[in-house]
Coordinates of C-alpha atoms and ligand atoms in Angstrom, one line a residue:
Chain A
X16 CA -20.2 -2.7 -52.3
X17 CA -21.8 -1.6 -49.3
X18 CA -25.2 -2.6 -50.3
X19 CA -28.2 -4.2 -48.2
X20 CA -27.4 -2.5 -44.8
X21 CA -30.8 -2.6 -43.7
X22 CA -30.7 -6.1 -44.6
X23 CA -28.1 -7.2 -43.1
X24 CA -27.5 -4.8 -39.7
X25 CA -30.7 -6.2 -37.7
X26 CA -29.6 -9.7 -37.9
X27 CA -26.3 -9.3 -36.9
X28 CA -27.5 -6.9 -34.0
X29 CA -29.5 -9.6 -32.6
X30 CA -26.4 -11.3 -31.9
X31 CA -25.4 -8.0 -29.8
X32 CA -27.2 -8.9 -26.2
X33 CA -25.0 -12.6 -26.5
X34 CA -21.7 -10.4 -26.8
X35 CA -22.6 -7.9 -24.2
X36 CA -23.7 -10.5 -21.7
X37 CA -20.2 -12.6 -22.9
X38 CA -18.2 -9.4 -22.2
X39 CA -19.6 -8.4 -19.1
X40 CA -19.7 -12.3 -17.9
X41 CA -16.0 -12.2 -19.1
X42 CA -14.6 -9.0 -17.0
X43 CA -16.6 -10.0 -13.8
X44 CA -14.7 -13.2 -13.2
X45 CA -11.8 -11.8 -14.6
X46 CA -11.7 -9.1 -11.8
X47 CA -12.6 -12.3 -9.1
X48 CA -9.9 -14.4 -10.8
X49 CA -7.0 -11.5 -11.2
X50 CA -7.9 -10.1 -7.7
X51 CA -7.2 -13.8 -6.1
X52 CA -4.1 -15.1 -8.0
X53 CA -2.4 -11.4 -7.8
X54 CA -2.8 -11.7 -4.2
X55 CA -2.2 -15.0 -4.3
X56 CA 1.4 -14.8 -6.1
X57 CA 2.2 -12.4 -2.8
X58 CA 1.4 -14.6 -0.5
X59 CA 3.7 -15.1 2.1
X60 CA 2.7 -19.3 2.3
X61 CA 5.3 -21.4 -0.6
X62 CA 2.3 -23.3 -1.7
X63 CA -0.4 -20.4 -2.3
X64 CA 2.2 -19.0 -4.6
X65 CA 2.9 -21.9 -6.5
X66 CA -0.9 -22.6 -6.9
X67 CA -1.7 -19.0 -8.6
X68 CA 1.3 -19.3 -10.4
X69 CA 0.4 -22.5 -11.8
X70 CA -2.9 -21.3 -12.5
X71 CA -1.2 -18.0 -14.8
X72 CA 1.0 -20.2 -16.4
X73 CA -1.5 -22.8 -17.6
X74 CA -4.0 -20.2 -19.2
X75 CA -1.8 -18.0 -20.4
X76 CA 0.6 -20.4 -22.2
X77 CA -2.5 -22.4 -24.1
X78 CA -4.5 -22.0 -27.0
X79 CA -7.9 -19.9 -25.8
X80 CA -9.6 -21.9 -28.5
X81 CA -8.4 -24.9 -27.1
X82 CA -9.7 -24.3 -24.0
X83 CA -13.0 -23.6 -25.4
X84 CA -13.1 -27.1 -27.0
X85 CA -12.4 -28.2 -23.5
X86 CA -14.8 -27.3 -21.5
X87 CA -17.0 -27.5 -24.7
X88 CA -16.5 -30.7 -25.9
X89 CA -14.3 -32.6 -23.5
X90 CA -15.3 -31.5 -20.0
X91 CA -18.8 -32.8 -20.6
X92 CA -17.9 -36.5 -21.6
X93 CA -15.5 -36.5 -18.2
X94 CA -18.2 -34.5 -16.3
X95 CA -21.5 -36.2 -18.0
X96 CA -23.2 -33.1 -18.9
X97 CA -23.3 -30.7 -21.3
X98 CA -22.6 -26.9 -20.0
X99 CA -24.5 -24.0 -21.9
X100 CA -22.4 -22.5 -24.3
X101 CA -22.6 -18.6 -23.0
X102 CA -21.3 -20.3 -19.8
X103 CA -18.6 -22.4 -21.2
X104 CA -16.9 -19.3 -22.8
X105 CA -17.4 -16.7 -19.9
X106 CA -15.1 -18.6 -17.8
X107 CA -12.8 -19.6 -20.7
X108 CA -13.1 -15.9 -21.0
X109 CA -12.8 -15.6 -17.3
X110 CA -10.1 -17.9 -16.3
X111 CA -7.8 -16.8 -19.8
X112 CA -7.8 -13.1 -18.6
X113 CA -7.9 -13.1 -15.6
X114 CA -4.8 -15.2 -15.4
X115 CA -3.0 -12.0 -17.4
X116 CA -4.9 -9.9 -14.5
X117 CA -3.5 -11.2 -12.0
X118 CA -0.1 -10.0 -13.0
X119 CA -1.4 -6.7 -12.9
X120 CA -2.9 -7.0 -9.6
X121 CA 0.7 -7.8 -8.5
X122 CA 2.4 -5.4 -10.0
X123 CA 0.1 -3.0 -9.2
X124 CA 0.3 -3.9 -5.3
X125 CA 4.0 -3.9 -5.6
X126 CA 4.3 -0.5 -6.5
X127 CA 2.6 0.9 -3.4
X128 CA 5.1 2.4 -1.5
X129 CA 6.2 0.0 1.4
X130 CA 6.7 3.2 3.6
X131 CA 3.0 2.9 3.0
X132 CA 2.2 -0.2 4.9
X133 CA 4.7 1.2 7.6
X134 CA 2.7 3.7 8.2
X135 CA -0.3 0.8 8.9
X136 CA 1.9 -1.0 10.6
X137 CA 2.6 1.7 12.9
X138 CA -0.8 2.4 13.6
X139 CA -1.3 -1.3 14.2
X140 CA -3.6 -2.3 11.6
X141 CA -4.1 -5.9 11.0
X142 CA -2.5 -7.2 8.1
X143 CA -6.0 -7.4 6.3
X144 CA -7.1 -3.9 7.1
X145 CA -3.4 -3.0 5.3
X146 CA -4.6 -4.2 2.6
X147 CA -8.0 -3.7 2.3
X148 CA -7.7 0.1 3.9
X149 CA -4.5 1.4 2.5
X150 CA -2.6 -0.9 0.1
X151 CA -5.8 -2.1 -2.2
X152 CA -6.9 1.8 -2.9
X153 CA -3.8 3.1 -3.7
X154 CA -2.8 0.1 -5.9
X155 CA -6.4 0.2 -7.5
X156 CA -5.7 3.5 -9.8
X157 CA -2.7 1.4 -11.3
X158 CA -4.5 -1.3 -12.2
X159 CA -7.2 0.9 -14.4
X160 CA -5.3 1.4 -17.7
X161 CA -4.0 -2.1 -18.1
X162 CA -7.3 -3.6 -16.8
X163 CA -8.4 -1.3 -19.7
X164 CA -6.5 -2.9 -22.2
X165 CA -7.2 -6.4 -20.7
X166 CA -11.0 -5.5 -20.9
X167 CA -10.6 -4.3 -24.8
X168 CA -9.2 -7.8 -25.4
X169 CA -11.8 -10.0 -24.0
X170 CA -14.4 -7.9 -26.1
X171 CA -12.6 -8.8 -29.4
X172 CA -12.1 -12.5 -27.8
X173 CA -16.1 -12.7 -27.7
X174 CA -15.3 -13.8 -30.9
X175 CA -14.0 -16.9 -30.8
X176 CA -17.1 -17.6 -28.9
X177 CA -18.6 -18.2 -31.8
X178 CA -16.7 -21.8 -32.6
X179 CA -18.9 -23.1 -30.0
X180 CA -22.2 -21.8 -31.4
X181 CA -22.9 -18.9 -28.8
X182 CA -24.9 -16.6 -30.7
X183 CA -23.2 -13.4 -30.8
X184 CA -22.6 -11.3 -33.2
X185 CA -19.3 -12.7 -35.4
X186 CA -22.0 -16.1 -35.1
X187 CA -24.7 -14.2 -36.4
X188 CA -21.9 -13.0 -39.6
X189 CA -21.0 -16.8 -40.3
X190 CA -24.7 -17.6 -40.1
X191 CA -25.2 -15.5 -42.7
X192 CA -21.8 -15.5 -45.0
X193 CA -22.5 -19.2 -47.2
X194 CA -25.8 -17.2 -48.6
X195 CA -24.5 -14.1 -49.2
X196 CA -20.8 -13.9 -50.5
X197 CA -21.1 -11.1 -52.1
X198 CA -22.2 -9.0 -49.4
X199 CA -19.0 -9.6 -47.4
X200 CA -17.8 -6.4 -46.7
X201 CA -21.0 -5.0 -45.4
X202 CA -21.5 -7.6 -43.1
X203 CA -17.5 -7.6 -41.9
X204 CA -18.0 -3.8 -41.7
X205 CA -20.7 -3.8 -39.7
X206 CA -19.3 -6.1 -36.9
X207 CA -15.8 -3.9 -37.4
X208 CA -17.5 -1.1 -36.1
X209 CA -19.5 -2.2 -33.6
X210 CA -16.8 -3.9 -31.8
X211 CA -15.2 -0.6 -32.4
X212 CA -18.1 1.2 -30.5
X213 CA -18.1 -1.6 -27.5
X214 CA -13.9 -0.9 -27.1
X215 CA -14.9 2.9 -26.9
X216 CA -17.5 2.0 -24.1
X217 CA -14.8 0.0 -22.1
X218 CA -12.3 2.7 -22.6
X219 CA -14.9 5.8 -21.8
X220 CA -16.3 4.2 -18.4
X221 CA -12.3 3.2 -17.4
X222 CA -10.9 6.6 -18.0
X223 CA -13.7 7.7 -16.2
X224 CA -13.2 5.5 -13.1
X225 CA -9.2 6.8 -13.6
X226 CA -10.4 9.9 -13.3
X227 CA -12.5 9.4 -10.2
X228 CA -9.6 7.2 -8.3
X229 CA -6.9 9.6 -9.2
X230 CA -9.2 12.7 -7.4
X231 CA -9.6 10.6 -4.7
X232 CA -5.4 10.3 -4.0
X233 CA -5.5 13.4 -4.3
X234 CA -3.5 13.4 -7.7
X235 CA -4.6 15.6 -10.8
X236 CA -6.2 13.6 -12.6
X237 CA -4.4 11.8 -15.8
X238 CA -4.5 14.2 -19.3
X239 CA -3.3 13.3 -22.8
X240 CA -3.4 16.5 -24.0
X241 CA -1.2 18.3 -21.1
X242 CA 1.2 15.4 -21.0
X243 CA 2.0 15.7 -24.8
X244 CA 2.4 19.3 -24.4
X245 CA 4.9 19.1 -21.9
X246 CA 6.7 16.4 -24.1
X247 CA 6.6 18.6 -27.0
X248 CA 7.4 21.7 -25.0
X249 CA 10.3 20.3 -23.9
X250 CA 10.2 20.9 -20.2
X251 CA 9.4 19.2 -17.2
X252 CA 6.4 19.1 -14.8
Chain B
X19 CA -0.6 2.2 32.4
X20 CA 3.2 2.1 33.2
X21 CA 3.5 -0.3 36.0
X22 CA 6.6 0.7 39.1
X23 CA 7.2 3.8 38.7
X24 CA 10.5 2.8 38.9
X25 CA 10.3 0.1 35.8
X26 CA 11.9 1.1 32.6
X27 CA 9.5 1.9 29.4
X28 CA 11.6 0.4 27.2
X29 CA 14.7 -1.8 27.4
X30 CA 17.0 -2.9 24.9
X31 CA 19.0 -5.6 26.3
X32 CA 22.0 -6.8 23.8
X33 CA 20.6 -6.1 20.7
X34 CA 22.3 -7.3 17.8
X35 CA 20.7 -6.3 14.3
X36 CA 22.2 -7.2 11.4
X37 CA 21.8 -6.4 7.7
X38 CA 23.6 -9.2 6.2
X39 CA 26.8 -9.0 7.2
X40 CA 26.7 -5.4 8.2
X41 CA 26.6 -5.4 11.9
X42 CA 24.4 -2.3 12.6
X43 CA 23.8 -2.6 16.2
X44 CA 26.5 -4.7 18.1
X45 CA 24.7 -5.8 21.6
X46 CA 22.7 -2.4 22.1
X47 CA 22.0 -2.1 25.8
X48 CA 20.0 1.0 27.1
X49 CA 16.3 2.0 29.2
X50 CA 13.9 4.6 28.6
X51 CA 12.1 5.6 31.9
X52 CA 8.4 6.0 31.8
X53 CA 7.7 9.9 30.4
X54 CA 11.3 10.5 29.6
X55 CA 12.1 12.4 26.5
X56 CA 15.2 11.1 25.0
X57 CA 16.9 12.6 21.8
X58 CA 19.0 9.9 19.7
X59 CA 22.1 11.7 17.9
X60 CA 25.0 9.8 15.8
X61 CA 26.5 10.0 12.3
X62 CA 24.6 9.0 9.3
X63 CA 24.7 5.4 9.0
X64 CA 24.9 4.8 12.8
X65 CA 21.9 3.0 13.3
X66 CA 19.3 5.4 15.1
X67 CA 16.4 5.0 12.4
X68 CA 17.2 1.3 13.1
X69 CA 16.1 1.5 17.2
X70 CA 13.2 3.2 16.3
X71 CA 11.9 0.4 13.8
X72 CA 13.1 -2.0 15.7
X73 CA 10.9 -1.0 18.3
X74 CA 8.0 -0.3 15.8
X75 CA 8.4 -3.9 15.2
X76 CA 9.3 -3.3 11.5
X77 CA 12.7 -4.8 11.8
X78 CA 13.1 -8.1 13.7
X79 CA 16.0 -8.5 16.1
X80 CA 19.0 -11.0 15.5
X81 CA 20.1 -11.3 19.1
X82 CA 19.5 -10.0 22.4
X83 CA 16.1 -9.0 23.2
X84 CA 13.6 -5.5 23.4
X85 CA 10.9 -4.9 25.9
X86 CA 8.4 -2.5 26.6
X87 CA 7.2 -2.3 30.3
X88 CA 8.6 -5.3 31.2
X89 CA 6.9 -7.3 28.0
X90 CA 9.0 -8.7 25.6
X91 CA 7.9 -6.9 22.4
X92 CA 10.6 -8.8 19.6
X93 CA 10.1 -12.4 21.4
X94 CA 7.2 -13.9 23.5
X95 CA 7.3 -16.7 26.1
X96 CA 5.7 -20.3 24.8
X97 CA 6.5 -23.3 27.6
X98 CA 9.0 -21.5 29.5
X99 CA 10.7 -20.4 25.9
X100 CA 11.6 -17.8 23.9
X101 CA 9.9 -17.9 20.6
X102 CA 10.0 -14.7 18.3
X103 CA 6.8 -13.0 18.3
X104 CA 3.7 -13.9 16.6
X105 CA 1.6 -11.4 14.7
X106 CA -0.8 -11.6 17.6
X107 CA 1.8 -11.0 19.9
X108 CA 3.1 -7.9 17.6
X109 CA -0.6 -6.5 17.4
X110 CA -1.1 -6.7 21.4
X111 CA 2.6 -4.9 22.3
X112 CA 2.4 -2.0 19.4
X113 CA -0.7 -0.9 20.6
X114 CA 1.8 0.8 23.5
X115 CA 3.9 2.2 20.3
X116 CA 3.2 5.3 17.9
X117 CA 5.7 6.7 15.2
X118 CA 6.5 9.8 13.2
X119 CA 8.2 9.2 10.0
X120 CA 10.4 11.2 8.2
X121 CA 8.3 11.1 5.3
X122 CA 4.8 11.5 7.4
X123 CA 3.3 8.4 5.1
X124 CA 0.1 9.8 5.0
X125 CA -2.4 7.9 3.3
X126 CA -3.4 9.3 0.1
X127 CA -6.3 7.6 -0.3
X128 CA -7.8 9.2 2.3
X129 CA -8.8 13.1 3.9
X130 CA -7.2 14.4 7.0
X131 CA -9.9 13.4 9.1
X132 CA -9.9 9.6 7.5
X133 CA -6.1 9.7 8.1
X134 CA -6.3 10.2 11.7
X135 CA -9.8 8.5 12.6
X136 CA -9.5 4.9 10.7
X137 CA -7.0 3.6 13.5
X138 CA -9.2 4.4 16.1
X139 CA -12.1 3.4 15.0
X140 CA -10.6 0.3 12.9
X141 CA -8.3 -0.9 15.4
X142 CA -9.4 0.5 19.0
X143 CA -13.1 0.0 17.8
X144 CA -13.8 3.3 18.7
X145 CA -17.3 4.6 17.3
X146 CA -17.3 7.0 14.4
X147 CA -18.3 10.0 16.7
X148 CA -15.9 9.4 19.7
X149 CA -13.0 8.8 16.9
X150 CA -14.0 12.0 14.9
X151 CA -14.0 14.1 18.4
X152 CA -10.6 12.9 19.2
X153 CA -9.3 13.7 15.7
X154 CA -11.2 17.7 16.1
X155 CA -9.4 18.1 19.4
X156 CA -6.0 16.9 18.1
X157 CA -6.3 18.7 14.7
X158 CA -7.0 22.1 17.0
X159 CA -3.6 21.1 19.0
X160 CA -1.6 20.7 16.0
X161 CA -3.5 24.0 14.4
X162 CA -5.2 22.5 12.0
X163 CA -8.7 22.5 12.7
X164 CA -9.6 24.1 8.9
X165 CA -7.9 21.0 7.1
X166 CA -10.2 18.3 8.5
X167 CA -11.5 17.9 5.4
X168 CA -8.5 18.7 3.3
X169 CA -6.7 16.0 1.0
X170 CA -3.1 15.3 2.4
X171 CA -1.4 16.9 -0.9
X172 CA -2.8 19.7 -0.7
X173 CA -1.1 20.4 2.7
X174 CA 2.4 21.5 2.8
X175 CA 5.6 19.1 4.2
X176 CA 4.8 21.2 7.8
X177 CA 1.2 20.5 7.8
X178 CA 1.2 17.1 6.7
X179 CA 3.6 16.2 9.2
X180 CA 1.6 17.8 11.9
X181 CA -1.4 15.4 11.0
X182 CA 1.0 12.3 10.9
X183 CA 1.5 13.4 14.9
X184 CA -1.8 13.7 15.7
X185 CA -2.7 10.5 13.4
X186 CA -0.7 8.8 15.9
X187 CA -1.6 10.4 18.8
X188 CA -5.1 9.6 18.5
X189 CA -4.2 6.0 19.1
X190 CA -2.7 6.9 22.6
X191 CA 0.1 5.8 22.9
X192 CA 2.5 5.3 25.9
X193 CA 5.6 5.7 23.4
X194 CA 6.1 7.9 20.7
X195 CA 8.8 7.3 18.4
X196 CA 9.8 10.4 15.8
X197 CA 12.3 9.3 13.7
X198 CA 14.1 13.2 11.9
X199 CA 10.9 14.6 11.6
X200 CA 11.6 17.4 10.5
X201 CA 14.4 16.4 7.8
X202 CA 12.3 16.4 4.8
X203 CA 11.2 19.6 5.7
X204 CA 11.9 23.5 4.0
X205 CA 13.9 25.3 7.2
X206 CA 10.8 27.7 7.6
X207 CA 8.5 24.6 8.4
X208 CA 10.6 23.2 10.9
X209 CA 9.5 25.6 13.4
X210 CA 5.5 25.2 14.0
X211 CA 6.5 21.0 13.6
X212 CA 9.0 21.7 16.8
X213 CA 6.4 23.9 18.9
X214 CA 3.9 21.1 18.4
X215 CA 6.3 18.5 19.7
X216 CA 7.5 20.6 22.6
X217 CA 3.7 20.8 23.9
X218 CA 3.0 17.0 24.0
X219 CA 6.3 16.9 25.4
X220 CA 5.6 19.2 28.4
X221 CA 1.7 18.7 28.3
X222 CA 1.5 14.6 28.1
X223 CA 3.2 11.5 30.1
X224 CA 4.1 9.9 26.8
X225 CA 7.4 8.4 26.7
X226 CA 9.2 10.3 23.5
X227 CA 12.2 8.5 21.9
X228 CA 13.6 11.0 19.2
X229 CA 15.9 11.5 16.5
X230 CA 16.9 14.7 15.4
X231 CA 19.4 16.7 14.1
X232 CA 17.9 20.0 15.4
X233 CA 20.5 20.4 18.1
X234 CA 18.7 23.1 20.2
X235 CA 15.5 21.6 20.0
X236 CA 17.1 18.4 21.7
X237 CA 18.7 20.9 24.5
X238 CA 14.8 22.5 25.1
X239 CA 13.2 19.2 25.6
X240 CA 15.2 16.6 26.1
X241 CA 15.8 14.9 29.3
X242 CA 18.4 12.7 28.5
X243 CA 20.7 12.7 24.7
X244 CA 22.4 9.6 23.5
X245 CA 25.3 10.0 21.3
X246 CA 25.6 6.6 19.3
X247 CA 28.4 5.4 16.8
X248 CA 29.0 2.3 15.8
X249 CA 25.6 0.2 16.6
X250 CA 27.1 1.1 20.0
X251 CA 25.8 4.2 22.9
X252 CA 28.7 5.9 23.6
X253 CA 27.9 9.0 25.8
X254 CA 24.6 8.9 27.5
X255 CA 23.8 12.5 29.7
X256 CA 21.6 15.1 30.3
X257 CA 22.1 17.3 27.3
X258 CA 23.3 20.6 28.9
X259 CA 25.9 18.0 29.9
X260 CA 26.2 16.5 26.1
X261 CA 26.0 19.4 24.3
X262 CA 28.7 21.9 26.7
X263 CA 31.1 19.5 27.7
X264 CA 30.9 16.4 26.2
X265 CA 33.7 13.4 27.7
X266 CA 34.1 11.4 24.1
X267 CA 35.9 13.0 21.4
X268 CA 34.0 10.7 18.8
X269 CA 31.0 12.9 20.4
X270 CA 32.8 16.5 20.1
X271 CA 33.7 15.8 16.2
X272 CA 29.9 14.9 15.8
X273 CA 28.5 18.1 17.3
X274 CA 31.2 20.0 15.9
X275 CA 30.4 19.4 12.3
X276 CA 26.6 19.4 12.6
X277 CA 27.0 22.6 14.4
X278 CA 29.5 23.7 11.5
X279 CA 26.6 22.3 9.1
X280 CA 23.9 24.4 10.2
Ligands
ATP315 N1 16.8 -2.6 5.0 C1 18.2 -2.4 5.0 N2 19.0 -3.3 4.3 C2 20.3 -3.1 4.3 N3 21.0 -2.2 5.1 C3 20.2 -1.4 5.8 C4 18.8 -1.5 5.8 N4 18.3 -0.5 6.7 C5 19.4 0.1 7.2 N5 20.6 -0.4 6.7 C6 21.9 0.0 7.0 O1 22.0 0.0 8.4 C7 22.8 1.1 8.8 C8 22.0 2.0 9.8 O2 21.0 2.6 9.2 P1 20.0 3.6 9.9 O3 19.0 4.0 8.9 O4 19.5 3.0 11.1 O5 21.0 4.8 10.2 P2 20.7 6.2 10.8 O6 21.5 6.4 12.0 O7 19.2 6.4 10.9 O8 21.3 7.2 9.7 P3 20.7 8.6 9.1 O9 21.2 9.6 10.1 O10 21.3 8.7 7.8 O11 19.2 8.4 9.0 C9 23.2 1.9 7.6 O12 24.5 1.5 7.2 C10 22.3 1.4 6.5 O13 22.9 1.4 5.3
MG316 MG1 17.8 7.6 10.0

């Protein structure tokens, strides 16, 4: 069943570099976008919060492949030009997740103590410098495991990507699929698992960067292991 | 600094604050002379950590007015007017203002030293050598010079608190606020916390406004103890005064049971 592997896993690795650059594309306007709505939605000014809220509501409440055929199809007949495909879904990628980041950013910045900013205040920080000096860095290790999950996403929405003929790897798969039926599951498997291997990436480098932010508050830093020992020993920290 | 010599520190004229329709401080009148040490006593509930943030400028007024050496510090004058207070307004008077919380709000995200040199240098502009001098000397006062380098958790309640008052000491301030510093405390920590105050009490000009519950520590350094109830000052004296033979009853009831307490 498994048959023609060397075949088959070259050709669909060349569409690896499109899904890596897609991915990365992806999470770096997603940080941009979720860091400015989240912000945004706290913003003291009526209008600033309406705007980001707007903005969460619109991308999260549509079809992503919707919005691919947008700015794929429809934005360049309003605009007059076509936009390169890889582009056209890293901010479809962008703008979709980092509309769910931003909600994280919030929450996230919420759940800083405000005793916290008092302490700024108190040592008369600007309202900036609370935020960029003591709020941001402590909110920052909250945002890591959802970001992680939001990250995980985006890599498995790559995919839909290929509906506008970027050449990554799920294209590569339908490229090949009409000629070869009967090597499905090989070529299906193959993608399976490398998306598989490109979650445990994302996951590895943000448990690492938990790790690191957690050390520096000062807090031990997060363990399965000793959290489900305590659970299943019964007893508290 | 402090202009006449003779010119309040700080003056709360009719002060109403409010929390809904809770009336916490009903037209608060009172003055803090420039290097007095003034203990704050009352009943939970009374409305001392109140006059502290209020004059941290993390509560606004509803009425009446606050001023620190003759500035307004909750309103500001625009075209013969008064407005409240602009952020720029804020920043300018709390540069005068320092306070100790009950909780020390340390910032985790940063070491000892960080803690007590980002002020300076962030806000005073200081340089990165002049603010890490300031912090050495201060953490020798408060006897912690081996910690510099230490995160705040892993310091105990006593130690942390002790860098929260030199974190705000190193910005200089003319007032120091210390709002039951050492309630969060274990009793064997209160101690070193207390000798630490008592020196920048005797040793510094800074005008110390304090609430505390440590009744004998009050009677040491206090020149002046203000029994409040009701958003209201009701017996204002010199505490050998206060404490021995107090005039209000309200007051005798309150040192009675926290005597009884301890
Ligand atoms: N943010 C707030 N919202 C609503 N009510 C508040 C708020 N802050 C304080 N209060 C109320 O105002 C009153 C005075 O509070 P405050 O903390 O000033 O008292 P306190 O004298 O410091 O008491 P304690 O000795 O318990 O610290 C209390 O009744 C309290 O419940
Ligand atoms: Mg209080």
């Amino acid at each position: 069943m498994f048959d023609n592997f060397g075949f088959f896993f070259p050709r669909i690795l060349e569409g690896l570099p499109q899904t890596v650059y897609a991915t990365l594309g992806g999470i770096a306007l997603t940080i941009v976008l979720a860091l400015v709505a989240g912000l945004a939605m706290l913003s003291r000014l009526r209008v600033v919060r309406f705007v980001a809220r707007v903005y969460v509501e619109a991308f999260r409440g549509t079809s992503e492949v919707v919005q691919l055929f947008w700015i794929y199809l429809v934005v360049p007949i309003l605009v007059g030009f076509q936009v390169v495909p890889l582009a056209a879904g890293i901010a479809v990628l962008g703008l979709n997740h980092g509309a769910y980041g931003a909600e994280i950013v919030r929450g996230a910045v919420q759940s800083v103590p405000k005793a916290q900013v008092e302490g700024a205040v108190a040592l008369n920080f600007t309202p900036a410098q609370r935020l960029r000096r003591v709020v941001l860095p402590q909110a920052f290790v909250e945002m890591l495991p959802p970001f992680n999950n939001l990250f995980i996403q985006l890599l498995k929405s790559t995919a839909l990507l290929f509906f506008i003929n970027v050449p990554e790897m799920t294209r590569q798969v339908e490229v090949l699929r009409p000629n070869f039926g009967e090597s499905l599951a090989t070529m299906y498997g193959i993608i399976l698992v490398l998306y598989l291997l490109l979650a445990i990436v994302i996951t590895g480098v943000m448990r690492w960067l938990e790790r690191a932010a957690a050390r520096r508050l000062g807090r031990r830093p997060p363990s399965r292991t000793s959290a489900l020992a305590k659970v299943s020993a019964g007893g508290v920290g | 600094m402090s202009t006449d010599s003779t010119d309040p520190t700080i003056t709360f004229d009719a002060v109403t604050k409010r929390f809904g329709a809770h009336v916490v401080l009903d037209e608060l009148s009172f003055t803090v002379d420039p290097g007095e040490f003034v203990t704050l006593i009352g009943p939970s509930g009374s409305g001392k950590t109140t006059i502290l943030r209020l004059l941290m400028t993390l509560e606004k007024v509803d009425g009446g007015t606050i001023s620190i050496d003759g500035e307004y510090l909750s309103h500001m004058e625009r075209g013969g007017k008064l407005v409240p207070a602009d952020e720029k307004h804020l920043s300018r008077v709390r540069r005068r203002i320092g306070m100790v919380f009950q909780q020390f709000n340390l910032f985790p995200n940063m070491s000892v030293l960080r803690n007590i040199t980002e002020a300076p240098t962030r806000v005073l502009g200081l340089s990165k050598g002049e603010a890490e001098a300031r912090a050495v000397d201060l953490l020798d006062m408060v006897g912690l010079s081996d910690k510099a380098s230490a995160h705040p958790t892993q310091l105990s309640g006593g130690q942390q608190q002790r860098v929260a008052i030199a974190r705000a000491l190193a910005m200089r301030p003319d007032v120091l606020l210390l709002d039951e510093v050492t309630s969060a405390l274990d009793p064997e920590l209160v101690a070193g916390v207390l000798s630490v105050l008592k020196e920048i009490a005797s040793t510094t000009d800074i005008t110390m406004l304090c609430v505390t519950h440590e009744m004998q520590f009050a009677r040491d350094v206090s020149d002046r103890v203000m029994m409040f109830d009701s958003g209201r000052v009701i017996e204002d004296a010199v505490p050998e005064k206060l404490f021995t033979s107090p005039e209000h009853d309200r007051t005798k009831e309150f040192l009675s049971a926290v005597l009884n307490r301890a």
